[in-house]
Amino acid sequence: MAARRVEERYRSNAPVTTVRPLHHSFLPGSQATNLAKRDRKRNEFRQFFMKTGIIGQASGSAYLEMANTKIICGIYGPRQIPKMEFSEKAKLQCDFKFATFAESRRERRKYTADKEEKEFSMLMVQALESSLILEKYPKSVIDCYVIVLENDGGALNGAITCASMALANAGIEMYDLVAAASIGLNPLNGEILLDPTEAEEIEYKKGGKKGGGVVTIGFMPGMNEITQIWQSGQIPQEKWLL
Amino acid sequence: MFKISESEREYLVGGILQNVRNDGRANLDFRSIVVKTGVLTQTHGSARVQLANTDVLVGIKLETGEPEAQAPHHGRIHVSVECCPSASPEFEGRGGESLNNELTLVIERIIKDTSSFDLSKFSIIPGKLVWIIYIDAMVLDSGGNLFDAISLGTRAALHNTMVPHVDVNIEAEEFTVSDDPESFTRIDVSDIPISVTFCKIGSGYVVDASIEEESCMSVRTTVGVNKKGNICTLQKGGHGSIDPTTMYQMIASAKKIGMRLIEGLDKTLHTESNDLQSKKNIGFFIDQ
C-alpha cells in the first residue's frame, strides 16, 4: 500500500505512475521501539541552541534548534498597511510554514499552506499578540515568517519561542517574551513528559487506557500569564491540577 | 464585525462581576438547548441545534472509498464547517475562511484525535475499501458560541446516523451496499466528547457567551469533555492572555458542565430515537 502522488500545478512533478514508499513507523510493531528510546529524564529538555540576527534583510530574526527540530524566523516591519484602511494599533501577521522536506514520518508537504499550517499561523498570532504593545504602532503591520526546516516534535512551541525572540531582536516594544513548551502524557503509564519528540507526539495522540495527548503552552514568565494553550488528545482532568 | 457601544460593554462587564448577565443567566449557565435529530432525509444522519439565536445544522453522509495509507484498516472522517453568508455579512467571501478553518479543526480534533471513535469498525474490505464519514456542519444563524453548538450537533447527528449494511465477498473483492432502509447499524457515540467554551470578559469568565458577550471577550477557551470527564482537546482563541489559576478553574468547571451536558443530550437523543412517529413539523423552521 502506498499513497498516490497528487499533482501540484506549476511545479515539475514526478511521473504519474510513481508511488511513495511508506515510512517504517507506519508499519505495525514499530511503535514500541520509538517510545522506549527516550534517553532523557521526563522533566528534561532536549539540547537547545538559539541565535538572533541571522537574516541580514529582516528587521529581526532568530534561529532555534531543539535537537533535530530546526526553526528559522524573520520579522519584517512595522511597515505601513498596504491598503488604506486605518487601524489604531499594529496588525501582527504570522506565516507558519513547514519546509516540504521537514518531516520524515509523513509524506512530503505541499508548497501551498495546508490546514495544519494555517491553524498554526493563527495560533502563533494569538500567542504573540498579547505580548506586544501594538498600540505603539498605529496604521502599521508586522509580518512574521516562520519556516520549520526540520520537525522532530515541538514545531509549534519552537515557532512561538523563536518568533518572540525575533520580535525582540527587531526592537518591537513588548511587555514580555513568550516562552512556549510542550508536554506529553504517556498513554501506557500515565507519566507526564516534557518536550516530546515527533515519534512520541504521534504515539501519545493515539491514546490508550490512561488518556494520552500533547499540550502546548505559551507563557509570559514575567507577567505570569498564559498566552496560548493547545491540547490534542485526551487528558484526565486530575492531571491538570498538579 | 458585530460591535456594541462602550457603555453597553461596561454594563456587561460590571454584570459579570456580580454574576448576573444581560439575559438573566449566572456566569456558568447555559442557554436552553434545542436538539432535533433526523431533520434531513437525504443524509445518513442529521441534527439541528439551537442555542437562542445560534442555529446549526449538521448532516452526515457516508461514502465508500480507499483508506489512508497510514491507517489501512480504519475508516476515514472528513469534517467541514461552513458559516452561511446569510447568517452574518462578515462570513461572506474570505471573511469566514479563518473562522471556518478554526471551527473545522477543533471539531476534527475532538472527534479524530481522542480515541473516542472506533474507526476500525468502518473498514469494509481491509486495506482496500472503507467508509468515509463526511460531517458537514452549517451555521444558519450566529448568536454566539458556535463551537459548542456544532460539537453538540455533531454528536447528535452521529447518534442519528444509520450505516447501511454491506455484503462483502472478500475473495472476489466485491461488495454491495444494501438499499433496504430496515437493515442498518448505529454508531456508538458514547465516548465522543463535546466542547464547552468559556469567554474571559473583564476579569471574570462566562460559559456559552452570546454574540454581545463574544464581541467584548479577550480570551476564548474551548475545552473538549467526554463522558468520563476527561479533557479532550483544548484551544485558546482571542487575542488576550489568561493567568494560570483562572485556566485551572475553567478546566475544572468545564468538566462539571460538560458531563451534565452530555447526560442531558444522551437523554434527549434516547427519547428522540424511541418516538420517531410523534415528530411532525409543519415546515422545516417551524415547530408544530
Coordinates of C-alpha atoms in Angstrom, one line a residue:
Chain A
M1 CA 0.0 0.0 0.0
A2 CA 1.4 3.4 -0.9
A3 CA 0.0 6.8 -1.3
R4 CA -0.6 8.1 -4.8
R5 CA 1.1 11.3 -5.7
V6 CA -1.2 14.2 -6.1
E7 CA -0.2 16.6 -8.9
E8 CA 0.9 20.1 -8.0
R9 CA 0.3 22.5 -10.7
Y10 CA 3.1 24.9 -11.8
R11 CA 5.7 22.5 -10.4
S12 CA 7.6 19.8 -12.2
N13 CA 6.0 16.6 -10.9
A14 CA 7.3 13.1 -10.8
P15 CA 5.7 10.7 -13.3
V16 CA 2.1 9.8 -12.5
T17 CA 2.9 6.1 -12.0
T18 CA 5.4 6.7 -9.2
V19 CA 4.4 5.7 -5.7
R20 CA 5.8 7.0 -2.4
P21 CA 7.2 4.3 -0.1
L22 CA 5.8 4.0 3.4
H23 CA 7.9 5.1 6.3
H24 CA 8.7 2.3 8.6
S25 CA 6.9 4.0 11.5
F26 CA 3.6 3.3 9.8
L27 CA 4.2 -0.4 9.8
P28 CA 2.7 -2.4 12.7
G29 CA 5.1 -3.1 15.6
S30 CA 7.3 -0.1 15.2
Q31 CA 5.7 2.0 17.9
A32 CA 7.1 0.2 20.9
T33 CA 10.7 0.8 19.9
N34 CA 10.0 4.5 19.4
L35 CA 8.8 5.1 22.9
A36 CA 11.4 3.1 24.6
K37 CA 14.2 5.1 23.1
R38 CA 13.9 8.2 25.3
D39 CA 17.3 8.8 26.7
R40 CA 16.5 11.8 28.9
K41 CA 14.7 12.3 32.1
R42 CA 11.0 13.0 32.0
N43 CA 11.4 16.6 33.0
E44 CA 14.4 17.3 30.9
F45 CA 14.5 19.4 27.7
R46 CA 16.4 18.5 24.6
Q47 CA 19.6 20.5 23.9
F48 CA 18.7 24.0 22.8
F49 CA 20.6 26.3 20.5
M50 CA 19.3 29.9 19.9
K51 CA 20.7 32.8 17.9
T52 CA 19.2 36.1 16.9
G53 CA 20.0 38.3 13.9
I54 CA 20.9 35.7 11.4
I55 CA 18.9 37.1 8.4
G56 CA 20.5 40.3 7.1
Q57 CA 17.5 41.7 5.2
A58 CA 15.0 41.3 8.0
S59 CA 14.2 43.8 10.8
G60 CA 14.7 41.0 13.2
S61 CA 15.4 37.3 13.0
A62 CA 16.1 34.2 15.1
Y63 CA 17.1 30.6 14.8
L64 CA 16.1 27.9 17.2
E65 CA 17.3 24.3 17.4
M66 CA 16.0 21.7 19.8
A67 CA 18.0 18.6 18.9
N68 CA 16.6 17.7 15.4
T69 CA 13.9 20.4 15.3
K70 CA 15.2 23.4 13.4
I71 CA 13.2 26.6 13.1
I72 CA 14.1 29.9 11.5
C73 CA 12.0 33.1 11.8
G74 CA 12.2 36.5 10.2
I75 CA 10.3 39.7 11.2
Y76 CA 9.6 42.4 8.6
G77 CA 8.1 45.7 9.8
P78 CA 6.5 47.5 11.4
R79 CA 5.6 48.9 8.0
Q80 CA 2.6 50.7 6.5
I81 CA -0.5 48.7 5.8
P82 CA -0.6 48.2 2.1
K83 CA -4.3 49.0 1.9
M84 CA -5.5 52.4 3.0
E85 CA -7.6 51.1 5.9
F86 CA -7.0 52.8 9.3
S87 CA -6.3 51.0 12.5
E88 CA -5.3 52.3 15.8
K89 CA -2.9 49.6 16.5
A90 CA -0.5 47.4 14.5
K91 CA -1.6 44.2 13.0
L92 CA 0.5 41.1 13.5
Q93 CA 0.6 38.6 10.7
C94 CA 2.2 35.2 11.1
D95 CA 3.0 32.8 8.3
F96 CA 3.9 29.4 9.6
K97 CA 5.4 27.0 7.0
F98 CA 6.9 23.6 7.1
A99 CA 9.6 23.0 4.6
T100 CA 8.4 20.4 2.1
F101 CA 11.1 18.0 3.4
A102 CA 10.6 18.9 7.1
E103 CA 9.1 15.6 8.2
S104 CA 10.4 12.1 7.8
R105 CA 7.5 10.3 9.2
R106 CA 4.8 11.5 6.8
E107 CA 4.5 12.3 3.2
R108 CA 6.2 15.3 1.6
R109 CA 4.5 18.7 2.4
K110 CA 3.0 20.7 -0.4
Y111 CA 4.2 24.2 -1.2
T112 CA 0.8 25.8 -0.6
A113 CA -0.2 26.1 3.1
D114 CA -2.3 23.1 4.3
K115 CA -4.9 23.1 7.1
E116 CA -2.3 22.5 9.9
E117 CA -0.1 25.3 8.7
K118 CA -3.0 27.7 8.6
E119 CA -4.0 26.7 12.1
F120 CA -0.5 27.1 13.5
S121 CA -0.3 30.5 11.8
M122 CA -3.4 31.6 13.7
L123 CA -2.3 30.0 17.0
M124 CA 1.0 31.9 16.7
V125 CA -0.8 35.3 16.2
Q126 CA -2.9 34.5 19.3
A127 CA 0.2 33.5 21.3
L128 CA 2.3 36.6 20.4
E129 CA -0.2 39.4 20.0
S130 CA -0.9 39.8 23.8
S131 CA 2.9 40.2 24.5
L132 CA 3.3 43.1 22.1
I133 CA 2.5 46.7 22.7
L134 CA 0.7 47.1 19.4
E135 CA -0.8 50.5 20.3
K136 CA 2.7 52.0 19.7
Y137 CA 2.5 51.3 16.0
P138 CA -0.8 52.6 14.5
K139 CA -1.5 52.1 10.9
S140 CA 1.2 49.5 10.5
V141 CA 1.6 45.8 10.0
I142 CA 4.3 43.4 11.4
D143 CA 5.0 40.4 9.3
C144 CA 6.4 37.3 10.9
Y145 CA 7.6 34.4 8.7
V146 CA 8.5 31.1 10.3
I147 CA 9.9 28.2 8.4
V148 CA 10.4 24.8 10.1
L149 CA 13.4 23.3 8.4
E150 CA 13.2 20.0 10.2
N151 CA 10.4 18.9 12.5
D152 CA 11.2 16.3 15.2
G153 CA 8.4 17.4 17.6
G154 CA 7.6 20.7 19.2
A155 CA 7.3 22.7 15.9
L156 CA 4.6 24.9 17.3
N157 CA 6.2 25.7 20.7
G158 CA 9.6 26.2 19.0
A159 CA 8.0 28.5 16.5
I160 CA 6.4 30.7 19.2
T161 CA 9.6 30.9 21.2
C162 CA 11.6 31.6 18.1
A163 CA 9.2 34.3 16.8
S164 CA 9.2 36.0 20.2
M165 CA 13.0 36.2 20.2
A166 CA 12.9 37.6 16.6
L167 CA 10.3 40.2 17.6
A168 CA 12.6 41.3 20.4
N169 CA 15.5 41.3 18.0
A170 CA 13.5 43.6 15.7
G171 CA 13.1 46.1 18.6
I172 CA 9.4 45.9 18.7
E173 CA 8.1 47.1 22.0
M174 CA 6.7 44.3 24.1
Y175 CA 5.5 43.5 27.7
D176 CA 7.3 40.3 28.0
L177 CA 8.9 37.5 25.9
V178 CA 6.7 34.5 25.2
A179 CA 8.3 31.2 26.0
A180 CA 6.4 28.1 24.8
A181 CA 6.9 24.4 25.7
S182 CA 5.0 21.2 25.1
I183 CA 4.4 18.3 27.3
G184 CA 3.1 14.8 26.5
L185 CA 1.0 12.4 28.6
N186 CA 2.2 8.8 28.0
P187 CA -0.8 6.6 27.4
L188 CA 0.9 3.5 28.7
N189 CA 1.9 4.6 32.2
G190 CA 0.2 8.0 32.6
E191 CA 3.5 9.8 33.1
I192 CA 3.9 13.4 32.0
L193 CA 6.9 14.0 29.9
L194 CA 8.5 17.3 28.8
D195 CA 9.3 18.2 25.3
P196 CA 8.2 15.1 23.3
T197 CA 9.8 14.2 20.0
E198 CA 7.7 13.7 16.9
A199 CA 7.6 9.9 17.3
E200 CA 6.4 10.4 20.9
E201 CA 3.8 13.0 19.9
I202 CA 2.3 10.6 17.3
E203 CA 2.2 7.8 19.9
Y204 CA 0.7 10.0 22.7
K205 CA -2.0 11.3 20.5
K206 CA -3.2 7.8 19.7
G207 CA -4.1 7.5 23.3
G208 CA -4.8 4.5 25.4
K209 CA -6.4 3.5 28.7
K210 CA -4.8 6.3 30.7
G211 CA -5.6 9.0 28.2
G212 CA -2.6 10.3 26.2
G213 CA -2.1 13.6 24.5
V214 CA 0.1 16.6 23.9
V215 CA -0.3 20.1 25.4
T216 CA 1.5 23.2 24.1
I217 CA 1.5 26.2 26.4
G218 CA 2.8 29.7 25.6
F219 CA 3.6 31.6 28.7
M220 CA 4.9 35.1 29.7
P221 CA 7.1 34.4 32.8
G222 CA 7.4 38.0 33.9
M223 CA 3.6 38.7 33.7
N224 CA 2.6 35.2 34.9
E225 CA 0.0 35.0 32.1
I226 CA -0.8 32.2 29.6
T227 CA -0.9 33.5 26.1
Q228 CA -1.6 30.2 24.3
I229 CA -2.9 26.8 25.2
W230 CA -3.5 24.0 22.8
Q231 CA -4.2 20.4 23.6
S232 CA -4.6 17.4 21.3
G233 CA -5.6 14.0 22.7
Q234 CA -7.3 13.0 25.9
I235 CA -6.1 14.0 29.4
P236 CA -7.9 13.3 32.7
Q237 CA -8.9 16.5 34.5
E238 CA -7.0 15.5 37.7
K239 CA -3.7 15.8 35.7
W240 CA -4.5 19.5 35.2
L241 CA -4.3 20.2 38.9
L242 CA -0.6 19.3 39.6
Chain B
M1 CA -17.9 42.6 12.9
F2 CA -20.6 42.8 15.5
K3 CA -19.9 45.7 17.7
I4 CA -21.6 47.1 20.9
S5 CA -21.2 50.6 22.4
E6 CA -18.7 51.4 25.1
S7 CA -21.4 52.0 27.7
E8 CA -23.1 48.7 26.9
R9 CA -19.8 47.0 27.2
E10 CA -19.2 48.4 30.7
Y11 CA -22.7 47.4 31.8
L12 CA -22.0 43.9 30.6
V13 CA -18.6 43.6 32.3
G14 CA -20.0 45.0 35.5
G15 CA -22.8 42.5 35.4
I16 CA -20.4 39.6 35.0
L17 CA -18.5 40.7 38.1
Q18 CA -21.8 40.4 40.0
N19 CA -22.6 37.0 38.5
V20 CA -25.6 38.4 36.5
R21 CA -25.6 38.5 32.8
N22 CA -27.7 40.6 30.4
D23 CA -30.2 37.8 29.7
G24 CA -30.5 37.0 33.4
R25 CA -28.2 34.0 33.5
A26 CA -25.5 33.4 36.0
N27 CA -21.9 33.2 34.7
L28 CA -21.8 29.4 34.4
D29 CA -25.3 28.9 33.0
F30 CA -26.1 27.6 29.5
R31 CA -29.0 28.9 27.4
S32 CA -31.7 26.4 26.8
I33 CA -30.6 24.0 24.1
V34 CA -33.0 22.6 21.4
V35 CA -31.7 19.5 19.7
K36 CA -33.6 17.7 16.9
T37 CA -32.3 14.7 15.0
G38 CA -33.2 13.2 11.7
V39 CA -34.2 16.6 10.2
L40 CA -32.7 15.9 6.7
T41 CA -34.0 12.9 4.9
Q42 CA -31.3 12.9 2.2
T43 CA -28.5 12.3 4.7
H44 CA -27.5 9.2 6.6
G45 CA -27.8 11.2 9.8
S46 CA -28.5 14.8 10.7
A47 CA -29.2 17.1 13.6
R48 CA -30.1 20.7 14.2
V49 CA -29.1 22.6 17.3
Q50 CA -30.5 25.9 18.5
L51 CA -29.0 27.9 21.3
A52 CA -31.1 31.0 21.4
N53 CA -30.2 32.7 18.1
T54 CA -27.5 30.3 17.2
D55 CA -28.8 27.8 14.7
V56 CA -26.6 25.0 13.4
L57 CA -27.4 22.2 11.1
V58 CA -25.2 19.1 10.9
G59 CA -25.5 16.5 8.1
I60 CA -23.6 13.2 7.8
K61 CA -23.1 11.4 4.6
L62 CA -21.3 8.1 4.2
E63 CA -19.4 7.1 1.1
T64 CA -17.2 4.2 0.3
G65 CA -13.6 4.9 -0.6
E66 CA -9.9 4.0 -0.3
P67 CA -8.4 4.1 3.2
E68 CA -5.5 6.4 4.1
A69 CA -2.0 4.9 3.7
Q70 CA -1.2 5.4 7.4
A71 CA -4.3 3.6 8.6
P72 CA -5.3 0.9 6.0
H73 CA -7.8 -0.8 8.3
H74 CA -9.6 2.3 9.5
G75 CA -12.5 4.3 8.1
R76 CA -11.9 8.0 7.4
I77 CA -13.6 11.1 8.8
H78 CA -13.9 14.3 6.9
V79 CA -15.1 17.4 8.8
S80 CA -16.1 20.7 7.3
V81 CA -17.8 23.6 8.9
E82 CA -19.3 26.4 6.9
C83 CA -20.8 29.6 8.1
C84 CA -23.5 30.7 5.7
P85 CA -23.1 34.3 4.5
S86 CA -26.8 34.7 5.2
A87 CA -26.1 34.4 8.9
S88 CA -23.8 37.4 9.1
P89 CA -22.2 39.6 6.4
E90 CA -18.8 39.0 7.9
F91 CA -18.9 35.4 6.8
E92 CA -19.0 36.3 3.2
G93 CA -16.2 35.6 0.8
R94 CA -12.8 35.2 2.5
G95 CA -14.1 36.8 5.7
G96 CA -15.4 33.5 7.1
E97 CA -12.5 31.5 6.0
S98 CA -10.4 31.7 9.1
L99 CA -13.4 31.1 11.4
N100 CA -14.5 28.1 9.2
N101 CA -11.0 26.7 9.4
E102 CA -10.8 27.2 13.2
L103 CA -14.2 25.6 13.8
T104 CA -13.4 22.7 11.4
L105 CA -10.1 21.9 13.1
V106 CA -11.5 22.0 16.6
I107 CA -14.3 19.7 15.7
E108 CA -12.0 17.4 13.8
R109 CA -9.6 17.2 16.7
I110 CA -12.4 16.5 19.2
I111 CA -13.6 13.6 17.1
K112 CA -10.5 12.2 15.5
D113 CA -7.7 12.5 17.9
T114 CA -9.1 11.3 21.1
S115 CA -9.6 7.6 20.5
S116 CA -13.3 8.3 21.0
F117 CA -14.3 6.9 17.7
D118 CA -13.5 3.2 16.9
L119 CA -12.7 3.7 13.2
S120 CA -11.7 0.1 12.7
K121 CA -15.5 -0.7 12.6
F122 CA -15.7 1.3 9.4
S123 CA -13.5 -0.9 7.3
I124 CA -15.3 -2.9 4.6
I125 CA -12.5 -4.7 2.7
P126 CA -9.4 -4.3 4.9
G127 CA -6.8 -2.2 3.2
K128 CA -8.9 -1.7 0.1
L129 CA -12.2 -0.2 1.0
V130 CA -13.6 1.7 4.0
W131 CA -16.4 4.0 4.9
I132 CA -15.7 7.7 4.6
I133 CA -17.7 9.7 7.1
Y134 CA -18.4 13.2 5.9
I135 CA -19.5 15.5 8.7
D136 CA -20.8 18.8 7.3
A137 CA -21.9 21.5 9.7
M138 CA -23.7 24.6 8.5
V139 CA -24.1 27.7 10.6
L140 CA -27.5 29.1 9.7
D141 CA -27.6 31.9 12.2
S142 CA -25.0 33.1 14.6
G143 CA -25.9 34.1 18.1
G144 CA -22.6 33.3 19.8
N145 CA -21.0 30.1 21.0
L146 CA -20.8 28.3 17.6
F147 CA -18.2 25.8 18.9
D148 CA -20.5 24.2 21.5
A149 CA -23.5 24.2 19.2
I150 CA -21.5 22.5 16.4
S151 CA -20.0 19.9 18.8
L152 CA -23.4 19.1 20.3
G153 CA -24.9 18.9 16.8
T154 CA -22.1 16.6 15.6
R155 CA -22.6 14.2 18.5
A156 CA -26.4 14.2 17.9
A157 CA -26.0 13.7 14.2
L158 CA -23.6 10.8 14.7
H159 CA -26.1 9.2 17.1
N160 CA -28.7 9.5 14.4
T161 CA -26.6 8.1 11.7
M162 CA -27.6 4.8 10.1
V163 CA -24.8 2.9 8.5
P164 CA -26.2 0.7 5.7
H165 CA -25.5 -3.0 5.8
V166 CA -22.8 -4.1 3.4
D167 CA -22.5 -7.6 1.9
V168 CA -18.8 -8.4 1.1
N169 CA -17.2 -11.1 -0.9
I170 CA -13.6 -10.8 0.3
E171 CA -12.1 -13.2 -2.3
A172 CA -13.7 -11.5 -5.3
E173 CA -13.3 -8.1 -3.6
E174 CA -16.9 -7.3 -4.4
F175 CA -19.4 -5.6 -2.2
T176 CA -23.0 -4.5 -2.3
V177 CA -24.4 -1.8 -0.2
S178 CA -27.9 -2.7 1.0
D179 CA -30.6 -0.3 0.0
D180 CA -33.1 -1.8 2.4
P181 CA -33.9 1.0 4.9
E182 CA -34.5 -1.5 7.6
S183 CA -31.0 -3.1 7.6
F184 CA -28.5 -0.7 9.2
T185 CA -26.3 -0.3 12.2
R186 CA -26.0 2.6 14.5
I187 CA -22.7 4.3 15.6
D188 CA -21.6 4.1 19.2
V189 CA -21.3 7.8 20.2
S190 CA -20.9 7.3 24.0
D191 CA -17.2 8.2 24.0
I192 CA -17.4 11.2 21.7
P193 CA -16.6 14.4 23.6
I194 CA -18.5 17.7 23.4
S195 CA -16.9 21.1 23.8
V196 CA -17.5 23.7 26.5
T197 CA -16.4 27.2 25.6
F198 CA -15.5 29.9 28.1
C199 CA -15.0 33.5 27.3
K200 CA -13.0 35.7 29.6
I201 CA -14.6 39.1 29.8
G202 CA -13.0 41.7 32.0
S203 CA -11.7 39.8 35.0
G204 CA -14.5 37.2 35.0
Y205 CA -15.4 34.4 32.7
V206 CA -18.6 33.1 31.3
V207 CA -19.8 29.9 29.6
D208 CA -22.0 29.9 26.5
A209 CA -21.4 33.5 25.6
S210 CA -23.9 35.4 23.5
I211 CA -22.8 37.4 20.5
E212 CA -22.7 40.6 22.5
E213 CA -20.5 39.0 25.1
E214 CA -18.3 37.5 22.4
S215 CA -17.7 40.9 21.0
C216 CA -16.0 42.1 24.2
M217 CA -14.1 39.0 25.2
S218 CA -10.4 38.9 25.5
V219 CA -9.8 35.2 25.6
R220 CA -11.9 32.2 24.4
T221 CA -11.1 28.8 25.7
T222 CA -12.7 25.7 24.1
V223 CA -12.4 22.6 26.3
G224 CA -13.5 19.2 25.0
V225 CA -15.0 16.9 27.7
N226 CA -16.1 13.3 27.3
K227 CA -18.5 11.2 29.3
K228 CA -15.8 10.2 31.8
G229 CA -14.9 13.8 32.4
N230 CA -11.6 13.6 30.7
I231 CA -10.3 16.7 29.0
C232 CA -10.1 16.1 25.2
T233 CA -8.5 19.0 23.3
L234 CA -8.1 22.5 24.5
Q235 CA -7.9 25.5 22.3
K236 CA -7.4 29.1 23.1
G237 CA -8.8 31.8 20.9
G238 CA -8.9 35.6 21.0
H239 CA -6.0 37.9 21.4
G240 CA -5.6 38.3 25.2
S241 CA -3.8 36.3 27.8
I242 CA -5.0 34.5 30.9
D243 CA -3.5 33.7 34.3
P244 CA -2.9 30.0 35.2
T245 CA -5.3 30.0 38.2
T246 CA -8.2 31.0 36.0
M247 CA -7.2 28.4 33.5
Y248 CA -7.4 25.6 36.1
Q249 CA -10.7 26.9 37.3
M250 CA -12.1 26.9 33.7
I251 CA -10.9 23.3 33.2
A252 CA -12.5 22.2 36.4
S253 CA -15.8 23.8 35.6
A254 CA -15.6 22.5 32.1
K255 CA -15.6 19.0 33.4
K256 CA -18.7 19.6 35.6
I257 CA -20.7 21.4 32.9
G258 CA -19.6 19.1 30.1
M259 CA -20.6 15.9 32.0
R260 CA -24.0 17.4 32.7
L261 CA -24.5 18.5 29.1
I262 CA -23.6 15.0 27.8
E263 CA -26.1 13.4 30.3
G264 CA -28.8 15.7 29.1
L265 CA -28.0 15.3 25.5
D266 CA -28.0 11.5 25.8
K267 CA -31.4 11.5 27.5
T268 CA -32.9 13.7 24.7
L269 CA -31.3 11.6 22.0
H270 CA -32.7 8.4 23.6
T271 CA -36.2 9.7 23.7
E272 CA -36.0 11.2 20.2
S273 CA -34.9 7.8 18.7
N274 CA -37.6 6.0 20.6
D275 CA -40.6 8.0 19.3
L276 CA -39.9 8.7 15.7
Q277 CA -43.6 8.7 14.9
S278 CA -44.6 11.7 17.1
K279 CA -42.4 14.1 15.2
K280 CA -44.4 16.1 12.7
N281 CA -43.3 19.5 11.8
I282 CA -45.3 21.9 9.7
G283 CA -42.2 23.3 8.0
F284 CA -38.5 22.9 8.4
F285 CA -38.2 26.0 10.5
I286 CA -41.5 26.0 12.3
D287 CA -42.5 23.6 15.1
Q288 CA -45.9 22.2 15.5

